[in-house]
Short mmCIF file of C-alpha atoms in Angstrom, two decimals:
data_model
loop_
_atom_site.label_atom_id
_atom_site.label_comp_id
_atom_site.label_asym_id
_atom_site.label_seq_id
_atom_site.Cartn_x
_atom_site.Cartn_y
_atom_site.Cartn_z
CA UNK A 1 90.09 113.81 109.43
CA UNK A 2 88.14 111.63 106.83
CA UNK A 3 84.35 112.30 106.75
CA UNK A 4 81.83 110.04 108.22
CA UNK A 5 79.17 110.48 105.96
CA UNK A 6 80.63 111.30 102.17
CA UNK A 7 79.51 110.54 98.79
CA UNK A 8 78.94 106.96 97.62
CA UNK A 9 81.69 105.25 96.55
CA UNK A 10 83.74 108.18 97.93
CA UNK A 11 85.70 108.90 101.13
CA UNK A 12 84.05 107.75 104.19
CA UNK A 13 80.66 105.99 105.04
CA UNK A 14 78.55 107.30 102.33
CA UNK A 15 74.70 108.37 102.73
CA UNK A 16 74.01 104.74 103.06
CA UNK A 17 74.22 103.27 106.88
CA UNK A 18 73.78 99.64 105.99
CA UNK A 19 76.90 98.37 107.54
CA UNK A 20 75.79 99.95 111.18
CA UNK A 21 72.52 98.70 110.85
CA UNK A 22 73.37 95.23 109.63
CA UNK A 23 72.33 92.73 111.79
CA UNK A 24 74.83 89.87 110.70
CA UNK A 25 77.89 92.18 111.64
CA UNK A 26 79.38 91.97 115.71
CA UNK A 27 79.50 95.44 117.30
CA UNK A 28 83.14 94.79 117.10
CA UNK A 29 83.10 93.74 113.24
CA UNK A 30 80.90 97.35 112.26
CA UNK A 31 83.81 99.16 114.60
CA UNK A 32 86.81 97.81 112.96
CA UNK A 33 85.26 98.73 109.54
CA UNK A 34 84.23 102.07 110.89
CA UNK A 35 87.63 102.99 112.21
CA UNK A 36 89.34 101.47 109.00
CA UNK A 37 87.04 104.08 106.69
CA UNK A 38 87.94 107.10 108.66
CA UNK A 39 91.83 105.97 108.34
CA UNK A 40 93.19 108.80 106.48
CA UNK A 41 94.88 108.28 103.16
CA UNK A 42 97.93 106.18 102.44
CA UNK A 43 97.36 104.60 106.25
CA UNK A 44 98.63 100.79 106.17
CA UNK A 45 96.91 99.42 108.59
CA UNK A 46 98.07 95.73 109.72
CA UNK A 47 95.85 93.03 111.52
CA UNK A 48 98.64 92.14 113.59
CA UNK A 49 99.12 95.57 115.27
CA UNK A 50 95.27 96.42 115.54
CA UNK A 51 95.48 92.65 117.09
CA UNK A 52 97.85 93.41 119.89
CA UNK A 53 95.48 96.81 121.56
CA UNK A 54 94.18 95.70 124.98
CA UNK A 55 91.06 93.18 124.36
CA UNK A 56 91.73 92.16 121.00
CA UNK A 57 94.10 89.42 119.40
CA UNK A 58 95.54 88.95 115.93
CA UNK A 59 92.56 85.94 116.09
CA UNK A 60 89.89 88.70 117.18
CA UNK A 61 90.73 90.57 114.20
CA UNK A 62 91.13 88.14 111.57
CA UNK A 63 87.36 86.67 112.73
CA UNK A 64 86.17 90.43 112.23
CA UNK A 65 87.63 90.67 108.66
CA UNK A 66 85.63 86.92 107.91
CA UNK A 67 82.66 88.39 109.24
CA UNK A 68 82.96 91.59 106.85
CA UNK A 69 83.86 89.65 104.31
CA UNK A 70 80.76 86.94 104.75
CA UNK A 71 78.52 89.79 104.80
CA UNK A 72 79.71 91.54 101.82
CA UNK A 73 81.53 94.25 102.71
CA UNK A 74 85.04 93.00 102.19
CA UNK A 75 86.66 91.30 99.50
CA UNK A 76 90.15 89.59 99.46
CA UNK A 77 93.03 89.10 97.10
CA UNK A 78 96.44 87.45 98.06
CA UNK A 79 99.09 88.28 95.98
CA UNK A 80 103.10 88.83 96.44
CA UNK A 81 104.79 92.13 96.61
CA UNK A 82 107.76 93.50 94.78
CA UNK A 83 110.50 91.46 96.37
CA UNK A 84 107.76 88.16 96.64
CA UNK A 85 106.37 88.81 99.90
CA UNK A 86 102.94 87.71 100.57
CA UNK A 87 100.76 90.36 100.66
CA UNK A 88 96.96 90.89 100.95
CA UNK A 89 95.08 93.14 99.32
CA UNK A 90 91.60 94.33 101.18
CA UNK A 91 88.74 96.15 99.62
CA UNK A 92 86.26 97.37 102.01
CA UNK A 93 83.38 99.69 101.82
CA UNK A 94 80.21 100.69 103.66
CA UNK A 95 77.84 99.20 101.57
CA UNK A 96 77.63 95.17 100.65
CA UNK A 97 77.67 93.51 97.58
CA UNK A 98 79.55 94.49 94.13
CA UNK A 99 79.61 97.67 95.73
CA UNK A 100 82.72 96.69 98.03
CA UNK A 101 84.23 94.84 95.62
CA UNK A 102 84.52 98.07 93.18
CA UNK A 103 84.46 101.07 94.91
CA UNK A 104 85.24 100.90 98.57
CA UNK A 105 88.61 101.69 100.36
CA UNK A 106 91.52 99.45 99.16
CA UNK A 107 94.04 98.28 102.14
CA UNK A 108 97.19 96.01 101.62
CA UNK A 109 98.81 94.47 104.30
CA UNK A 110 101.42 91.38 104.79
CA UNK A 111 99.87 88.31 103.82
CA UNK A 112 99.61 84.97 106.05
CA UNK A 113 103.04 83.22 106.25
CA UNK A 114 103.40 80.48 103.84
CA UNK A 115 102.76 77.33 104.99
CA UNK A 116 105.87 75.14 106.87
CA UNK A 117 107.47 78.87 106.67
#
């Protein structure tokens, strides 16, 4: 099991608690980043499967992702994969800013379907 509170820039929420006290961030939005920092290493975690648990949507999820990503804790690359898939590469951390975009916990995950396709 990862550790809650680890070392900055290391595994888990660090000594900072800025994302749970952030006042920008849903309940929901801390949670998801919460239980995607305690995911232990090598997990792939896809929006589309965390979207289908009871209450949430693929919509639900994707809005939580914007709303890390607006406040600074998530940044966003879309890319292709080996064979040309669209992937999406995901960096999130616990604290906002340059921070996330250098040291947090880097996620890749199918990328949205190309358009007409």
């Amino acid at each position: 099991m990862r550790r809650i509170w680890g070392e900055d820039g290391g595994s888990g929420l660090g000594s900072d608690d800025a994302l749970l006290k952030d006042a920008r961030l849903s309940v929901r939005a801390r949670g998801l980043a919460v239980y995607l920092l305690l995911l232990p290493d090598g997990a792939r975690p896809e929006p589309r499967a965390l979207g289908s648990r009871p209450g949430e949507s693929p919509e639900s999820i994707a809005g939580y992702l914007d709303e890390l990503a607006a406040a600074g804790y998530l940044t966003r690359v879309q890319g292709r994969d080996a064979h040309g898939n669209p992937i999406e590469e995901v960096r999130l951390a616990a604290n906002p800013g340059e921070h996330a975009a250098e040291a947090g916990r880097l996620f890749r995950w199918p990328g949205p379907e190309p358009i007409g396709g």
